[in-house]
XYZ file of C-alpha atoms in Angstrom:
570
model
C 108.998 103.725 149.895
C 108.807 102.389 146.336
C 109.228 98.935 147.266
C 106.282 99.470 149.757
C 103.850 100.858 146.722
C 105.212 98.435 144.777
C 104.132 95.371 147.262
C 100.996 96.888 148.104
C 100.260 97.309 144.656
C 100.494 93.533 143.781
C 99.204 92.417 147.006
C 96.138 94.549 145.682
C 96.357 92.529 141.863
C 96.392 89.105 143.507
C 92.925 90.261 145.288
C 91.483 90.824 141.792
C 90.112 87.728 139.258
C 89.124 87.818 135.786
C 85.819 86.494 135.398
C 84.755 85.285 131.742
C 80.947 84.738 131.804
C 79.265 83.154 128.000
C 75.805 84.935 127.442
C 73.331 82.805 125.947
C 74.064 84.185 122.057
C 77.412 82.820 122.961
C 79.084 85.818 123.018
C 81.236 86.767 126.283
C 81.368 89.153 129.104
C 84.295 89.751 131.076
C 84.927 91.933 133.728
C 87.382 91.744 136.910
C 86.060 90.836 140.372
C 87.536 91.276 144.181
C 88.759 88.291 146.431
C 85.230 88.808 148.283
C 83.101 89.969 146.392
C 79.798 88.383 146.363
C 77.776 86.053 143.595
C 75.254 89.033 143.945
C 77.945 91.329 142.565
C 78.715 89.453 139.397
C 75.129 89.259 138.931
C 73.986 92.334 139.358
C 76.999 93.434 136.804
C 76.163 90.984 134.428
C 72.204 92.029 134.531
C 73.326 95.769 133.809
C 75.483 94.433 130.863
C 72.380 93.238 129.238
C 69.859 95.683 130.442
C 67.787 93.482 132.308
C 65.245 94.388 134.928
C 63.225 90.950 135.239
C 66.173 89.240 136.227
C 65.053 86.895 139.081
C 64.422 83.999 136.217
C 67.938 83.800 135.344
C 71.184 82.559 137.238
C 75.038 81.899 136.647
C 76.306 78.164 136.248
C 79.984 76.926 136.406
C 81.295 73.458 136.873
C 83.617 73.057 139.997
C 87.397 71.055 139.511
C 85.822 67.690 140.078
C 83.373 68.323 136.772
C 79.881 68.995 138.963
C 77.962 71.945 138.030
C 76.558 74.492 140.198
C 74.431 77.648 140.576
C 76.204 80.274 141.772
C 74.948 81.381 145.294
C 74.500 85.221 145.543
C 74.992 85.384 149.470
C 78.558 83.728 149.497
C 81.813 84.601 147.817
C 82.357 83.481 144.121
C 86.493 82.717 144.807
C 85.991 80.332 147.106
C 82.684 78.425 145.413
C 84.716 78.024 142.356
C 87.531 76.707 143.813
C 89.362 76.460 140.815
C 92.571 78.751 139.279
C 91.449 81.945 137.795
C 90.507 82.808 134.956
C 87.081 81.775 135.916
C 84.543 80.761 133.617
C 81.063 80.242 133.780
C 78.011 80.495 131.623
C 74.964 82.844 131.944
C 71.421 80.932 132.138
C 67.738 80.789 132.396
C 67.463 79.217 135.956
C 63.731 79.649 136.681
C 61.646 79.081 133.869
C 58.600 81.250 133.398
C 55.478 79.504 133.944
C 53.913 81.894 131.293
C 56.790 83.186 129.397
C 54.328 84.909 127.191
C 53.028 87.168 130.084
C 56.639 88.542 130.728
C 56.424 92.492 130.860
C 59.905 93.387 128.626
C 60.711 91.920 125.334
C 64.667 91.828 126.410
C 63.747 89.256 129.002
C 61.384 87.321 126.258
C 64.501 87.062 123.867
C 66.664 86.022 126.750
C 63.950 82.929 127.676
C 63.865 82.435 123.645
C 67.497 81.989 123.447
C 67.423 79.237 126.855
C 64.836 77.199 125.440
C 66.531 77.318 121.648
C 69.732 75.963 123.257
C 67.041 73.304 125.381
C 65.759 72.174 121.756
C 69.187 72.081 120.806
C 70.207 70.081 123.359
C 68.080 68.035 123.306
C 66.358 68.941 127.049
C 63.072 69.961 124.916
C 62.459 66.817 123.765
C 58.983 66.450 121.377
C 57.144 64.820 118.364
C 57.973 65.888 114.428
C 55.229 68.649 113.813
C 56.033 70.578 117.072
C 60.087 70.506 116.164
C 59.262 71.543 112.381
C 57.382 74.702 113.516
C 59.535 75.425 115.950
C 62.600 75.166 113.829
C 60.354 77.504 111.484
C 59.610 80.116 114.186
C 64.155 80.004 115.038
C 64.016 80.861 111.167
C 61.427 83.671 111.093
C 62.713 85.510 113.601
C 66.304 85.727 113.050
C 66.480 85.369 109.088
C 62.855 87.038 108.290
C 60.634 86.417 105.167
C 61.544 83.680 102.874
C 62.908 85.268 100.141
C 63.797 83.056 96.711
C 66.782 84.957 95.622
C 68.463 84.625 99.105
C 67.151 81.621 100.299
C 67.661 78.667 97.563
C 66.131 75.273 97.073
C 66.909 72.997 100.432
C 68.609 76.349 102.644
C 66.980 75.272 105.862
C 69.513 72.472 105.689
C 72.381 75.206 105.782
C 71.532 75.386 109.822
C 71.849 73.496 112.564
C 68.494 73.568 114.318
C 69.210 69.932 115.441
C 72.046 67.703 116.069
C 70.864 65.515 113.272
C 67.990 66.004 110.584
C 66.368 64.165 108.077
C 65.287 65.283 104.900
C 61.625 65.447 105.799
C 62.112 67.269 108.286
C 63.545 70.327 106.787
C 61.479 70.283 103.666
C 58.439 70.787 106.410
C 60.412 73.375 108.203
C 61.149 75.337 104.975
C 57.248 74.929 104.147
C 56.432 76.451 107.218
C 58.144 79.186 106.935
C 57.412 80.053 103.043
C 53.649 79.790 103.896
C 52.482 80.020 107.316
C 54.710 83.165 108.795
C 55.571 85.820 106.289
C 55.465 88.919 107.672
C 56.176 88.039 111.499
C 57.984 90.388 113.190
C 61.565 88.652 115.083
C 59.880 89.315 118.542
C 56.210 88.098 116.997
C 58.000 84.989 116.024
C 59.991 84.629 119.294
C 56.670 85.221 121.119
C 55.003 82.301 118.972
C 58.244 80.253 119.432
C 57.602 80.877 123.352
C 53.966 80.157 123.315
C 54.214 76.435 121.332
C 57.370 75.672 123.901
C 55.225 76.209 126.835
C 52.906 73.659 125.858
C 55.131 70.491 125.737
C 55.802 67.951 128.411
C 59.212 69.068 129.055
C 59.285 72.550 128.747
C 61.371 73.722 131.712
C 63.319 70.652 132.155
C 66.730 70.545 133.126
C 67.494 66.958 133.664
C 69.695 65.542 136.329
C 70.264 61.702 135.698
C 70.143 59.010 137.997
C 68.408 55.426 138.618
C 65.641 54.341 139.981
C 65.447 51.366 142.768
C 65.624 48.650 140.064
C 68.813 50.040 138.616
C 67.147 51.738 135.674
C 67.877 55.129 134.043
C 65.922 57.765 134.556
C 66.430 61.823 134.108
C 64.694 63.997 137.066
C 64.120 67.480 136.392
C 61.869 70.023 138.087
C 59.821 72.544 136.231
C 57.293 75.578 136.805
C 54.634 73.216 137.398
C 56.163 70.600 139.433
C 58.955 67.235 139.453
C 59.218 65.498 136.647
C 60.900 61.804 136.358
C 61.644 60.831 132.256
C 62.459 57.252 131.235
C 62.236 56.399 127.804
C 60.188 58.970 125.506
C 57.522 58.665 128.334
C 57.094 60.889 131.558
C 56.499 57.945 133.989
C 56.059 60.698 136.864
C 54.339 64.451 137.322
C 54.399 65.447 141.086
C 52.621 68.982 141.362
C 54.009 71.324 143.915
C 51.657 71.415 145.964
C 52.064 67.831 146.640
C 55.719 67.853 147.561
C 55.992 67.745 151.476
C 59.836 67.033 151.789
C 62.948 66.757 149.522
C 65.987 64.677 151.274
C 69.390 63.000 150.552
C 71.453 60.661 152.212
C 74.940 60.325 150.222
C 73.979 59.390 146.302
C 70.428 58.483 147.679
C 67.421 61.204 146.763
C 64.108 60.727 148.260
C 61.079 62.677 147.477
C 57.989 62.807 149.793
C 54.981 62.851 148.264
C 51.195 63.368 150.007
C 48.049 62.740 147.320
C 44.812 62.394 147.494
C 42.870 60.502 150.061
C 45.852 60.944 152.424
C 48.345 58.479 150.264
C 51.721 58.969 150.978
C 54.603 57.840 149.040
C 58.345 58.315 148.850
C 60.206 58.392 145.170
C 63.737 56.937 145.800
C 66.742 57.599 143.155
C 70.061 57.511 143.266
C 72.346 59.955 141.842
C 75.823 59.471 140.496
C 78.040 60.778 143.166
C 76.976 62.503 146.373
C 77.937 66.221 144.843
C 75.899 64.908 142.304
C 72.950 64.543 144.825
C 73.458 67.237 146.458
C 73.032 70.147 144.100
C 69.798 68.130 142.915
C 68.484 68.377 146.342
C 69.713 71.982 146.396
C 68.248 72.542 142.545
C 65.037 71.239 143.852
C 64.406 72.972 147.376
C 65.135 76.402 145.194
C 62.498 75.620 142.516
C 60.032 74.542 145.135
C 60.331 77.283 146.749
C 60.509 79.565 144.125
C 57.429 78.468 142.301
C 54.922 77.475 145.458
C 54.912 80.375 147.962
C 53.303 83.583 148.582
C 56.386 85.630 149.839
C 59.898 84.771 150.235
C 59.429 85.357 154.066
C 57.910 82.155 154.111
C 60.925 80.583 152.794
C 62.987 78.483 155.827
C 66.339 76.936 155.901
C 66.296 73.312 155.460
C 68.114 70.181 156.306
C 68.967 66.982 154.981
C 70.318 65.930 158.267
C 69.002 63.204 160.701
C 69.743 60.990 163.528
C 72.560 59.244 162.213
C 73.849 61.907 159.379
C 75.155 65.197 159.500
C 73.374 66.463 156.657
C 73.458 69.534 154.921
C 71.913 73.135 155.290
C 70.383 75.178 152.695
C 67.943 78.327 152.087
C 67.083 79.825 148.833
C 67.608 83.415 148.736
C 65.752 85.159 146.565
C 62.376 86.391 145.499
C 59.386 83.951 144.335
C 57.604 84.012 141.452
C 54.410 85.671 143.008
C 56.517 88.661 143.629
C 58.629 88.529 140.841
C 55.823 88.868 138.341
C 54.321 91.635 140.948
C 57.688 93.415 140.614
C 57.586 93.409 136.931
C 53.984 94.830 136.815
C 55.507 98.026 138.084
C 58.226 98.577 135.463
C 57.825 101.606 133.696
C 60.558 102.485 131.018
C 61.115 102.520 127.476
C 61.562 99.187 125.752
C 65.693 98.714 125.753
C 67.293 98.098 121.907
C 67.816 94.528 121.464
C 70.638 93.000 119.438
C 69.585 89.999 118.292
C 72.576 87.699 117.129
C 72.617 86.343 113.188
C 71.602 82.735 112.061
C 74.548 81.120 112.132
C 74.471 77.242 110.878
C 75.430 75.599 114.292
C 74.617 75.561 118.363
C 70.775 76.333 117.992
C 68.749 73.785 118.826
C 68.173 69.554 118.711
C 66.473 67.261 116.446
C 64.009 64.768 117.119
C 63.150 62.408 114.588
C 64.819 60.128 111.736
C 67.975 58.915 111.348
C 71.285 61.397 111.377
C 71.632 63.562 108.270
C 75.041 64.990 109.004
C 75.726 66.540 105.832
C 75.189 69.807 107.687
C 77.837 68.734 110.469
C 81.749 69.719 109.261
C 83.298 66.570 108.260
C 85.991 66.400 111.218
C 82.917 66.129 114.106
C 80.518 63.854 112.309
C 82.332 60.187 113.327
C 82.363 61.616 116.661
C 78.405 63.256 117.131
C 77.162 59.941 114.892
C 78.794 57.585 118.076
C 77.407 60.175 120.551
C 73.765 59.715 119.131
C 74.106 56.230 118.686
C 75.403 55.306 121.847
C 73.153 57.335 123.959
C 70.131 55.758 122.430
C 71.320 52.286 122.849
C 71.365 53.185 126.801
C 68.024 54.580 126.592
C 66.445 51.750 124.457
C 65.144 49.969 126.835
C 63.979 52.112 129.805
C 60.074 52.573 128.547
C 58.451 51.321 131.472
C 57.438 52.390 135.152
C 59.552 53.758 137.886
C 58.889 51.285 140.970
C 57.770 53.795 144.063
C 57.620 52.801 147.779
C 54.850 53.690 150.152
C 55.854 55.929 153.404
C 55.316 52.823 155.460
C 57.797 50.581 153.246
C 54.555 48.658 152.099
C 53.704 47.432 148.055
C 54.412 49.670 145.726
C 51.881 51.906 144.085
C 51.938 52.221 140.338
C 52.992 55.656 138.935
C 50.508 58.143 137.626
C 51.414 59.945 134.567
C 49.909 63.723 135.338
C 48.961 66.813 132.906
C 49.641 70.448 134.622
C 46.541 71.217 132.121
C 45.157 67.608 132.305
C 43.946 65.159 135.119
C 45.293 62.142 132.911
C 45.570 59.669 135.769
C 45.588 56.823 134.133
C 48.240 56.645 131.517
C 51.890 57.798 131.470
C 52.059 60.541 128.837
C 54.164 59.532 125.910
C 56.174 63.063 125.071
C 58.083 62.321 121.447
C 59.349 59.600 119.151
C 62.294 58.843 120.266
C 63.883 58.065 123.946
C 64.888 61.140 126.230
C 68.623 61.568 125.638
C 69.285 65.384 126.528
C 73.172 65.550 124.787
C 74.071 68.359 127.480
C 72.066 66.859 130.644
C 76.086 66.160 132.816
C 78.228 68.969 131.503
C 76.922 72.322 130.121
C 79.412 74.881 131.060
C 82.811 75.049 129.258
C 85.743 72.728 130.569
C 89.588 72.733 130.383
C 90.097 71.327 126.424
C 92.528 67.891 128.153
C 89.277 66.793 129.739
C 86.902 66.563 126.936
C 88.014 62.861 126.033
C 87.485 62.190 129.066
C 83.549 63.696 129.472
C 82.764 62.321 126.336
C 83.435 58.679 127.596
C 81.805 58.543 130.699
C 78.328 60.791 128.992
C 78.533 57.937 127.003
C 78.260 55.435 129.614
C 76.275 57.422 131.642
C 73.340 57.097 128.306
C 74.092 61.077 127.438
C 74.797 62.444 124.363
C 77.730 64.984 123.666
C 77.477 68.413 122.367
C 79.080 69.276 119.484
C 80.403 72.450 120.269
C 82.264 70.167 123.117
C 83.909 67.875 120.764
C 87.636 68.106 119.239
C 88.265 69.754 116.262
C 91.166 67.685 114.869
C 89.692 63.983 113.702
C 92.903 62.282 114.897
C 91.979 63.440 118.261
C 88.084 62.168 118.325
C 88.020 58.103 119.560
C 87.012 55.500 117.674
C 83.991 53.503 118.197
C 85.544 50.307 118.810
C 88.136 52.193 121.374
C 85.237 53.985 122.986
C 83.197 50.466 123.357
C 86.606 48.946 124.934
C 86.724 51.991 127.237
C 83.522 52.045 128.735
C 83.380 48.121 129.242
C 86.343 48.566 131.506
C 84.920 51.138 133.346
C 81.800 49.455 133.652
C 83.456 46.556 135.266
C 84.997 48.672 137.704
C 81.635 50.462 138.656
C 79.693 47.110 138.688
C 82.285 46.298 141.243
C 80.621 48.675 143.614
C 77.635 47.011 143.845
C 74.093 48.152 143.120
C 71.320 50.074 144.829
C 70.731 47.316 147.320
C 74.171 47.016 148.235
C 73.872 50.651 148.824
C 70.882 50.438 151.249
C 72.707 47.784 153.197
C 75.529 49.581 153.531
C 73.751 52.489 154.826
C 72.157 50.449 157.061
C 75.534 49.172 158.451
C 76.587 52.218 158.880
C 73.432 53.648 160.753
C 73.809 51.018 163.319
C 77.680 51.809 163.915
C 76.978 55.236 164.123
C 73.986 54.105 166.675
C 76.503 52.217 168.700
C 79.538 54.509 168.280
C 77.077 57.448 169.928
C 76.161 54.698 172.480
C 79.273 54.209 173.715
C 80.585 57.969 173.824
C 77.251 58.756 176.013
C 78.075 56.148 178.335
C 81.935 57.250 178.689
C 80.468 60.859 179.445
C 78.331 59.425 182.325
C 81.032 57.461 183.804
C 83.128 60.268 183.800
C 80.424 62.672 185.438
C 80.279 59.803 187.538
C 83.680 59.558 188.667
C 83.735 63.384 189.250
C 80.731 63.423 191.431
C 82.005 61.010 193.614
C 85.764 61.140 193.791
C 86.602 64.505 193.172
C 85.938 67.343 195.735
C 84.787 70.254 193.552
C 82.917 72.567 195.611
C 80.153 74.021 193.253
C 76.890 74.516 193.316
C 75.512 71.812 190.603
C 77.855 69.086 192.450
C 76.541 70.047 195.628
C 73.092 69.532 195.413
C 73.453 66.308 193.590
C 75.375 65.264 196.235
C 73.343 66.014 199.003
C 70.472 64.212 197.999
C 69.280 60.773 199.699
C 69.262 58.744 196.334
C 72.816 59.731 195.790
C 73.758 59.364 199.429
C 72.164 55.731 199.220
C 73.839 54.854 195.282
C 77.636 56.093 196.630
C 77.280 53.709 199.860
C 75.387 51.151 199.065
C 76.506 50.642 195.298
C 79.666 52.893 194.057
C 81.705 51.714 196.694
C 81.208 48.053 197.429
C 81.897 48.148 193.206
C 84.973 50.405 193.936
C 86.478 48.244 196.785
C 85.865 45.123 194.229
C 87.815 46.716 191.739
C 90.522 47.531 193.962
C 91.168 43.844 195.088
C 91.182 42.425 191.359
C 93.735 45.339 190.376
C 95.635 43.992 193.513
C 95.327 40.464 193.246
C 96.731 40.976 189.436
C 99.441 43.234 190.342
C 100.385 40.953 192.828
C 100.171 38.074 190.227
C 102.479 39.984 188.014
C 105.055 41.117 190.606
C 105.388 37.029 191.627
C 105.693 35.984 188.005
């Protein structure tokens, strides 16, 4: 009997994971999960931990064992879409990005979005000129170390934190003017509320990038936002696709298309290819959820789509939530007092990214500064060139159209909108979730190819440990060679193409094998039902059996004899 409580008790352990989930102040929430529960059940546990009612705007990432992130679905299991040895990890983020975050109805979910788009700036995802970062930076400052005093706060202390991965001096003698002389006396949620209102307003608010290249082999970052799809190259946004102009998202493999109906009935299809088909796939998946989150009415509207056609299998997907109609309907209605919030100190690191100037690293500790200078350096040498103008192909395959540059709040047709100083290089665009510590050598090397910076908070703490430049450069020309070896994007297409027409023929043939073997059963065997009989009894067939099928069967017969017969005398 013990032995049997004894089993049952650690079959009942083994059903149960430990879950560690990293809140957006960095701290951690842990909790224990069944085999089956749900992505809905963390969720909801996770939402109750913070005391969160508008929680339709926010999701849970992880990165699976072959280093591609994800978004947690709600409707399926969380065991088995980790696939990976407990303890799990996996970080807690904005998914949905308010269009408005200004009109949210609870200041708990207006710190929450504050905190997202400080790690964005941080990140370098929220990429814009040298004023905006300044009073931004000044706003982070406001509201989490208050009035500028001159007995705490000495000459040169906004240099004590990290707003940005590197800073110059101008830049934080602005920030630290800022906030001496323009907010004294701001409240930490009147200063978050400011900080939200300025974010809103800048070309990439929203954007979490996915990279990939366009059809001429150039880099580009996608990303899709409250407004609409977004393609970055350079410090310019070569291309804004509103919503409501989106008529189809697609992948085949690495390839992404986008379908795209404007005005006076043009039709055009962006092309990009992704870095591996997982890769591909959760942008597809990233960008049916957004669309549908952001352009309809009621999420009864929403249908499951596929990626699938003639000669690929495809992939099925429906988003599963709310939409932002009804999500800001459903907030309307909340009536409750305001929850306590407990904001997290200034600390001097992981807040936000810089923009401008060279590196001033004399913020950085001394054993991660070789390592974030190569990071910075390297990913703006792959960026330097890719300023220009994303070739796009017509629906019928004609010339290319040139890309429009668009405003959500401007009809700027005519020029691509420049959005900072310095070349789109989001340092936390591949890998944002925490990793296994033996693979971080390895992330850092191919970001670095890839032309994306590396956090710090993801780089070794021991100098010995951190690779040189010269063994980094030696590194990624190897691997280089090997992916050159692969071909480009038009050895992709023909490829694809090759394999479309086997799969055309292989079909073919397995179509034609089925109808000679109804065939054969129709007129060789004698199964007596009801389908066989009728066909049989009809003139045509009465006419093909006689006066075709077996003149062709007797012919066959007398070659199999004349061969056997050929054999046996041999």
């Amino acid at each position: 009997m013990l032995s049997r409580l004894m089993s049952g008790s650690s079959r009942s352990l083994e059903r149960e994971y430990s879950c560690t989930v990293r809140l957006l102040d960095d701290s951690e929430y842990t909790c224990t999960i069944q085999r089956d529960a749900k992505g809905q059940y963390l969720f909801d546990l996770l939402c109750h931990h913070l005391n969160l009612l508008e929680k339709d705007y926010f999701g849970i990432r992880f990165v699976d064992p072959d280093k591609q992130r994800h978004w947690l679905e709600f409707t399926k299991s969380v065991v088995k879409q980790l696939r990976s040895q407990p303890p799990f990890t996996m970080c807690f983020r904005v998914k949905f990005y308010p269009a408005d975050p200004a009109a949210l109805k609870e200041e708990i979910t207006r710190y929450l979005v504050f905190l997202q788009i400080k790690r964005d700036l941080y990140h370098g995802r929220l990429l814009c000129k040298t004023s905006d970062a300044a009073l931004l930076a000044a706003y982070i400052l406001q509201a989490e170390i208050g009035d500028y005093d001159p007995g705490k706060h000495p000459e040169g202390y906004s240099s004590k934190f990290q707003f940005f991965p590197k800073h110059s001096e101008k830049l934080e003698k602005k920030i630290a003017e800022i906030h001496k002389t323009e907010l004294s006396g701001q409240t930490p949620a009147t200063s978050e509320l400011n900080f939200l209102r300025k974010a809103q307003t800048l070309e990439t608010y929203g954007v979490d990038p996915h990279p990939c290249k366009d059809v001429s082999g150039n880099a580009a970052f996608l990303a899709f936002t409250p407004f609409g799809f977004v393609v970055l190259q350079g410090n310019k946004r070569v291309h804004f696709i509103k919503w409501n102009e989106v008529t189809k998202l697609k992948f085949e493999g690495k390839t992404f298309y986008l379908y795209v109906s404007q005005k006076e009935e043009k039709k055009i299809i962006l092309t990009y290819f992704a870095p591996t088909p997982e890769a591909c796939k959760h942008l597809w998946k990233c960008g049916i959820e957004n669309q549908a989150f952001y352009k309809l009415e009621k999420s009864s509207q929403v249908r499951t789509v596929s990626s699938s056609n003639l000669f690929f299998k495809g992939s099925r997907f429906r988003y599963s939530g709310r939409v932002a109609k009804e999500v800001m309907e459903s907030s309307a209605k909340i009536k409750r007092e305001p929850p306590e919030i407990h904001r997290a100190g200034m600390v001097p690191s992981r807040s936000c990214p810089s923009i401008t100037h060279g590196p001033r690293l004399s913020s950085v500790p001394r054993t991660r500064r070789r390592a974030v200078h190569i990071s910075i350096m390297e990913g703006l040498e792959s960026l330097r060139d890719s300023a220009h103008s994303t070739p796009v192909r017509s629906s019928s395959h004609g010339d290319a159209f040139l890309p429009h540059g668009r405003s959500s709040r401007a009809d700027s047709n005519e020029r691509v909108a420049v959005i900072a100083d310095e070349a789109y290089s989001p340092a936390d665009s591949v890998l944002p979730t925490p990793v296994a510590e033996h693979s971080l050598e390895l992330m850092l090397l191919s970001r670095q190819i890839n032309g994306a910076t590396c956090s710090i908070e993801e780089e070794k703490e021991s100098e010995a440990s951190t690779p040189t430049a010269a063994e980094v450069e030696g590194l990624g020309g190897e691997l280089r060679a090997l992916c050159q070896g692969h071909g480009g994007p038009e050895q992709e297409q023909v490829n694809k193409f090759v394999l479309s027409v086997l799969r055309l023929l292989l079909v073919t043939v397995g179509l034609l094998f089925v109808l000679l073997l109804l065939l054969i059963v129709l007129t060789e065997s004698d199964l007596d039902i009801a389908f066989f009989r009728d066909i049989r009894q009809t003139p045509e067939f009465e006419q093909f059996h006689y006066q075709y099928f077996c003149p062709l069967r007797r012919w066959f017969a007398c070659k199999i004899r004349s061969v056997v017969s050929l054999l046996i005398d041999t």
